[in-house]
PDB file of C-alpha atoms and ligand atoms in Angstrom:
ATOM      1  CA  MET N  50       0.000   0.000   0.000  1.00 71.00           C
ATOM      2  CA  ALA N  51       1.116   3.495  -0.732  1.00 89.00           C
ATOM      3  CA  THR N  52       0.398   6.881   0.705  1.00 96.00           C
ATOM      4  CA  GLU N  53      -2.315   8.534  -1.361  1.00 98.00           C
ATOM      5  CA  ARG N  54      -4.739  11.429  -1.229  1.00 98.00           C
ATOM      6  CA  THR N  55      -8.503  11.557  -1.427  1.00 98.00           C
ATOM      7  CA  PHE N  56     -11.052  14.347  -1.603  1.00 98.00           C
ATOM      8  CA  SER N  57     -13.678  14.799   1.122  1.00 99.00           C
ATOM      9  CA  ILE N  58     -16.638  17.102   1.692  1.00 99.00           C
ATOM     10  CA  ILE N  59     -18.347  17.606   5.039  1.00 99.00           C
ATOM     11  CA  LYS N  60     -21.890  18.239   3.748  1.00 99.00           C
ATOM     12  CA  PRO N  61     -24.398  20.951   4.788  1.00 99.00           C
ATOM     13  CA  ASP N  62     -26.406  18.678   7.128  1.00 99.00           C
ATOM     14  CA  ALA N  63     -23.250  18.163   9.193  1.00 99.00           C
ATOM     15  CA  THR N  64     -22.029  21.776   9.250  1.00 99.00           C
ATOM     16  CA  ARG N  65     -25.568  22.854  10.245  1.00 98.00           C
ATOM     17  CA  ARG N  66     -25.383  20.552  13.297  1.00 98.00           C
ATOM     18  CA  ASN N  67     -21.825  21.726  14.131  1.00 98.00           C
ATOM     19  CA  LEU N  68     -20.295  18.269  13.571  1.00 99.00           C
ATOM     20  CA  THR N  69     -17.106  19.299  11.740  1.00 98.00           C
ATOM     21  CA  GLY N  70     -14.800  18.509  14.665  1.00 98.00           C
ATOM     22  CA  ARG N  71     -16.393  15.167  15.471  1.00 98.00           C
ATOM     23  CA  ILE N  72     -16.172  14.090  11.820  1.00 99.00           C
ATOM     24  CA  ASN N  73     -12.558  15.237  11.569  1.00 99.00           C
ATOM     25  CA  ALA N  74     -11.775  13.209  14.703  1.00 98.00           C
ATOM     26  CA  LYS N  75     -13.020  10.088  12.878  1.00 98.00           C
ATOM     27  CA  PHE N  76     -10.570  10.736  10.021  1.00 98.00           C
ATOM     28  CA  GLU N  77      -7.649  11.406  12.366  1.00 98.00           C
ATOM     29  CA  GLU N  78      -8.371   8.470  14.694  1.00 98.00           C
ATOM     30  CA  ALA N  79      -8.316   6.203  11.616  1.00 98.00           C
ATOM     31  CA  GLY N  80      -4.914   7.537  10.553  1.00 98.00           C
ATOM     32  CA  LEU N  81      -5.879   9.979   7.812  1.00 98.00           C
ATOM     33  CA  ARG N  82      -4.254  13.418   7.867  1.00 98.00           C
ATOM     34  CA  ILE N  83      -6.174  16.566   6.842  1.00 98.00           C
ATOM     35  CA  VAL N  84      -3.628  18.205   4.511  1.00 98.00           C
ATOM     36  CA  ALA N  85      -5.974  20.884   3.111  1.00 99.00           C
ATOM     37  CA  GLN N  86      -9.274  22.248   4.377  1.00 98.00           C
ATOM     38  CA  ARG N  87     -11.529  25.154   3.389  1.00 98.00           C
ATOM     39  CA  ARG N  88     -15.054  26.126   4.341  1.00 98.00           C
ATOM     40  CA  ALA N  89     -17.161  27.194   1.357  1.00 98.00           C
ATOM     41  CA  HIS N  90     -20.709  27.717   0.191  1.00 98.00           C
ATOM     42  CA  LEU N  91     -21.003  25.887  -3.139  1.00 98.00           C
ATOM     43  CA  THR N  92     -22.691  27.664  -6.030  1.00 98.00           C
ATOM     44  CA  GLN N  93     -25.326  25.855  -8.045  1.00 98.00           C
ATOM     45  CA  ALA N  94     -22.870  25.623 -10.948  1.00 98.00           C
ATOM     46  CA  GLN N  95     -20.180  24.069  -8.725  1.00 98.00           C
ATOM     47  CA  ALA N  96     -22.582  21.515  -7.240  1.00 98.00           C
ATOM     48  CA  GLU N  97     -23.973  20.595 -10.684  1.00 98.00           C
ATOM     49  CA  ALA N  98     -20.478  20.166 -12.111  1.00 98.00           C
ATOM     50  CA  PHE N  99     -19.179  18.231  -9.115  1.00 97.00           C
ATOM     51  CA  TYR N 100     -22.073  15.739  -9.205  1.00 97.00           C
ATOM     52  CA  GLY N 101     -22.353  15.853 -13.022  1.00 96.00           C
ATOM     53  CA  VAL N 102     -22.050  12.047 -13.244  1.00 96.00           C
ATOM     54  CA  HIS N 103     -25.482  11.866 -11.544  1.00 97.00           C
ATOM     55  CA  ARG N 104     -27.143  14.428 -13.868  1.00 98.00           C
ATOM     56  CA  GLU N 105     -29.691  11.920 -15.248  1.00 98.00           C
ATOM     57  CA  ARG N 106     -30.589  10.414 -11.859  1.00 98.00           C
ATOM     58  CA  PRO N 107     -33.978  11.258 -10.296  1.00 98.00           C
ATOM     59  CA  PHE N 108     -32.308  12.600  -7.138  1.00 98.00           C
ATOM     60  CA  PHE N 109     -29.995  15.041  -8.985  1.00 98.00           C
ATOM     61  CA  GLY N 110     -32.093  18.201  -8.489  1.00 98.00           C
ATOM     62  CA  GLY N 111     -32.629  17.496  -4.806  1.00 98.00           C
ATOM     63  CA  LEU N 112     -28.955  16.696  -4.353  1.00 98.00           C
ATOM     64  CA  VAL N 113     -27.866  20.020  -5.878  1.00 98.00           C
ATOM     65  CA  THR N 114     -30.401  21.914  -3.743  1.00 98.00           C
ATOM     66  CA  PHE N 115     -29.118  20.105  -0.636  1.00 98.00           C
ATOM     67  CA  MET N 116     -25.419  20.638  -1.425  1.00 98.00           C
ATOM     68  CA  THR N 117     -26.015  24.387  -1.859  1.00 98.00           C
ATOM     69  CA  SER N 118     -28.277  24.710   1.212  1.00 98.00           C
ATOM     70  CA  GLY N 119     -25.484  25.709   3.586  1.00 98.00           C
ATOM     71  CA  PRO N 120     -21.737  25.729   4.111  1.00 98.00           C
ATOM     72  CA  VAL N 121     -19.568  22.714   3.364  1.00 99.00           C
ATOM     73  CA  VAL N 122     -15.995  21.883   4.349  1.00 99.00           C
ATOM     74  CA  LEU N 123     -13.778  20.903   1.402  1.00 99.00           C
ATOM     75  CA  GLN N 124     -10.854  18.689   2.385  1.00 98.00           C
ATOM     76  CA  VAL N 125      -7.892  16.707   1.125  1.00 99.00           C
ATOM     77  CA  LEU N 126      -7.136  13.644   3.260  1.00 99.00           C
ATOM     78  CA  GLU N 127      -3.791  11.833   3.058  1.00 98.00           C
ATOM     79  CA  GLY N 128      -2.741   8.407   4.292  1.00 98.00           C
ATOM     80  CA  GLU N 129      -2.189   4.756   3.487  1.00 98.00           C
ATOM     81  CA  ASP N 130      -4.726   3.651   0.881  1.00 98.00           C
ATOM     82  CA  ALA N 131      -6.640   6.867   1.605  1.00 98.00           C
ATOM     83  CA  VAL N 132      -9.424   6.452  -0.994  1.00 98.00           C
ATOM     84  CA  ALA N 133     -10.545   3.038   0.272  1.00 98.00           C
ATOM     85  CA  ALA N 134      -9.793   3.895   3.902  1.00 98.00           C
ATOM     86  CA  ASN N 135     -12.026   6.957   3.739  1.00 98.00           C
ATOM     87  CA  ARG N 136     -14.881   4.999   2.118  1.00 98.00           C
ATOM     88  CA  ARG N 137     -14.682   2.554   5.059  1.00 98.00           C
ATOM     89  CA  ILE N 138     -14.670   5.395   7.613  1.00 98.00           C
ATOM     90  CA  MET N 139     -17.675   7.037   5.878  1.00 98.00           C
ATOM     91  CA  GLY N 140     -19.836   3.895   5.656  1.00 98.00           C
ATOM     92  CA  ALA N 141     -22.566   3.056   3.131  1.00 98.00           C
ATOM     93  CA  THR N 142     -24.361   5.804   1.174  1.00 98.00           C
ATOM     94  CA  ASN N 143     -27.633   4.951   2.956  1.00 98.00           C
ATOM     95  CA  PRO N 144     -27.007   5.271   6.716  1.00 98.00           C
ATOM     96  CA  ALA N 145     -29.508   2.469   7.309  1.00 98.00           C
ATOM     97  CA  ASN N 146     -26.939   0.142   5.684  1.00 98.00           C
ATOM     98  CA  ALA N 147     -23.812   1.677   7.234  1.00 98.00           C
ATOM     99  CA  GLU N 148     -21.594  -0.259   9.640  1.00 98.00           C
ATOM    100  CA  PRO N 149     -21.519   0.715  13.325  1.00 98.00           C
ATOM    101  CA  GLY N 150     -18.858   3.311  14.099  1.00 98.00           C
ATOM    102  CA  THR N 151     -18.900   4.846  10.625  1.00 98.00           C
ATOM    103  CA  ILE N 152     -19.554   8.555  10.092  1.00 98.00           C
ATOM    104  CA  ARG N 153     -22.784   7.944   8.207  1.00 98.00           C
ATOM    105  CA  LYS N 154     -24.099   5.467  10.803  1.00 98.00           C
ATOM    106  CA  GLU N 155     -23.439   7.906  13.630  1.00 98.00           C
ATOM    107  CA  PHE N 156     -24.278  11.231  11.980  1.00 98.00           C
ATOM    108  CA  ALA N 157     -26.179  10.959   8.663  1.00 98.00           C
ATOM    109  CA  GLU N 158     -29.814  12.034   8.588  1.00 98.00           C
ATOM    110  CA  ASP N 159     -30.853  10.006   5.511  1.00 98.00           C
ATOM    111  CA  ILE N 160     -29.596   8.737   2.122  1.00 98.00           C
ATOM    112  CA  GLU N 161     -29.339  12.307   0.757  1.00 98.00           C
ATOM    113  CA  ALA N 162     -28.224  14.252   3.845  1.00 98.00           C
ATOM    114  CA  ASN N 163     -25.480  11.738   4.583  1.00 98.00           C
ATOM    115  CA  SER N 164     -22.899  14.093   6.116  1.00 99.00           C
ATOM    116  CA  VAL N 165     -19.839  13.362   3.963  1.00 99.00           C
ATOM    117  CA  HIS N 166     -18.609  12.833   0.419  1.00 98.00           C
ATOM    118  CA  GLY N 167     -15.512  10.809  -0.373  1.00 98.00           C
ATOM    119  CA  SER N 168     -13.873  10.087  -3.740  1.00 98.00           C
ATOM    120  CA  ASP N 169     -14.585   6.591  -5.078  1.00 98.00           C
ATOM    121  CA  SER N 170     -11.311   6.054  -6.986  1.00 98.00           C
ATOM    122  CA  ALA N 171      -7.781   7.452  -7.090  1.00 98.00           C
ATOM    123  CA  GLU N 172      -8.482   8.888 -10.537  1.00 98.00           C
ATOM    124  CA  ASN N 173     -11.634  10.708  -9.373  1.00 98.00           C
ATOM    125  CA  ALA N 174      -9.789  11.875  -6.252  1.00 98.00           C
ATOM    126  CA  ALA N 175      -7.176  13.639  -8.394  1.00 98.00           C
ATOM    127  CA  THR N 176      -9.878  15.301 -10.519  1.00 98.00           C
ATOM    128  CA  GLU N 177     -11.924  16.385  -7.489  1.00 98.00           C
ATOM    129  CA  ILE N 178      -8.896  17.729  -5.592  1.00 98.00           C
ATOM    130  CA  ALA N 179      -7.861  19.778  -8.641  1.00 98.00           C
ATOM    131  CA  PHE N 180     -11.436  21.117  -8.967  1.00 97.00           C
ATOM    132  CA  PHE N 181     -11.235  22.790  -5.543  1.00 98.00           C
ATOM    133  CA  PHE N 182      -7.571  23.193  -4.487  1.00 98.00           C
ATOM    134  CA  LYS N 183      -4.424  24.743  -5.877  1.00 98.00           C
ATOM    135  CA  PRO N 184      -1.345  22.540  -5.376  1.00 97.00           C
ATOM    136  CA  GLU N 185       0.285  25.105  -3.057  1.00 98.00           C
ATOM    137  CA  ASP N 186      -2.743  25.005  -0.725  1.00 97.00           C
ATOM    138  CA  ILE N 187      -2.171  21.319   0.030  1.00 98.00           C
ATOM    139  CA  VAL N 188       0.508  20.853   2.682  1.00 98.00           C
ATOM    140  CA  GLY N 189       1.434  17.234   3.405  1.00 95.00           C
TER     141      GLY N 189
HETATM  142  P1  ATP Y 374     -20.656  10.654  -2.385  1.00 54.22           P
HETATM  143  O1  ATP Y 374     -20.461  10.660  -3.891  1.00 54.22           O
HETATM  144  O2  ATP Y 374     -21.404  11.877  -1.888  1.00 54.22           O
HETATM  145  O3  ATP Y 374     -19.392  10.369  -1.650  1.00 54.22           O
HETATM  146  P2  ATP Y 374     -21.597   7.953  -2.549  1.00 54.22           P
HETATM  147  O4  ATP Y 374     -20.460   7.738  -3.489  1.00 54.22           O
HETATM  148  O5  ATP Y 374     -21.708   7.057  -1.364  1.00 54.22           O
HETATM  149  O6  ATP Y 374     -21.616   9.433  -2.006  1.00 54.22           O
HETATM  150  P3  ATP Y 374     -23.301   8.271  -4.848  1.00 54.22           P
HETATM  151  O7  ATP Y 374     -24.029   7.123  -5.442  1.00 54.22           O
HETATM  152  O8  ATP Y 374     -22.098   8.813  -5.553  1.00 54.22           O
HETATM  153  O9  ATP Y 374     -22.967   7.899  -3.332  1.00 54.22           O
HETATM  154  O10 ATP Y 374     -24.369   9.446  -4.652  1.00 54.22           O
HETATM  155  C1  ATP Y 374     -23.909  10.774  -4.444  1.00 54.22           C
HETATM  156  C2  ATP Y 374     -24.778  11.411  -3.389  1.00 54.22           C
HETATM  157  O11 ATP Y 374     -26.096  11.561  -3.906  1.00 54.22           O
HETATM  158  C3  ATP Y 374     -24.974  10.600  -2.102  1.00 54.22           C
HETATM  159  O12 ATP Y 374     -23.943  10.728  -1.169  1.00 54.22           O
HETATM  160  C4  ATP Y 374     -26.248  11.202  -1.574  1.00 54.22           C
HETATM  161  O13 ATP Y 374     -26.014  12.471  -0.944  1.00 54.22           O
HETATM  162  C5  ATP Y 374     -27.045  11.414  -2.854  1.00 54.22           C
HETATM  163  N1  ATP Y 374     -27.875  10.253  -3.177  1.00 54.22           N
HETATM  164  C6  ATP Y 374     -27.472   9.049  -3.652  1.00 54.22           C
HETATM  165  N2  ATP Y 374     -28.503   8.216  -3.848  1.00 54.22           N
HETATM  166  C7  ATP Y 374     -29.610   8.910  -3.482  1.00 54.22           C
HETATM  167  C8  ATP Y 374     -31.007   8.630  -3.449  1.00 54.22           C
HETATM  168  N3  ATP Y 374     -31.474   7.441  -3.832  1.00 54.22           N
HETATM  169  N4  ATP Y 374     -31.836   9.600  -3.008  1.00 54.22           N
HETATM  170  C9  ATP Y 374     -31.386  10.806  -2.623  1.00 54.22           C
HETATM  171  N5  ATP Y 374     -30.079  11.150  -2.645  1.00 54.22           N
HETATM  172  C10 ATP Y 374     -29.202  10.222  -3.056  1.00 54.22           C
HETATM  173 MG1   MG Y 375     -20.079   9.022  -5.143  1.00 54.22          MG
END
């Protein structure tokens, strides 16, 4: 296994409930390092572009409305096998199916307001990181 980076978003349902620190503790306790972090309010255009792969899905409009409903925290996480490690820490998309101890099991409200995003491949992680961060703003 090699050190790699993944992209993470703490979603509006979690910032609204002031859960940023408790979610970050989950990443750090599992060995991931937060090497870049910025609070932002996504524009509709940013949210539509970011989730563009889901454009034809029935939940797309609701997802964009949700992702622009409040502040998010944009992050780059670094560590061993970071993409897969973060997906394990997050838990299943639907919190009803998430493992105990995962972020989504403990904090998600429902399948849409599920508290965190995490890249699903190393290739997508690189694209997503570049969408939001300049190289000099990532400090490993
Ligand atoms: P993410 O991409 O946010 O890390 P994921 O990879 O687990 O989550 P995706 O299938 O990529 O899940 O869906 C992207 C996001 O769209 C989900 O995290 C969730 O917020 C929302 N979503 C997915 N499926 C549904 C659904 N059936 N109804 C409502 N919202 C959904
Ligand atoms: Mg996804």
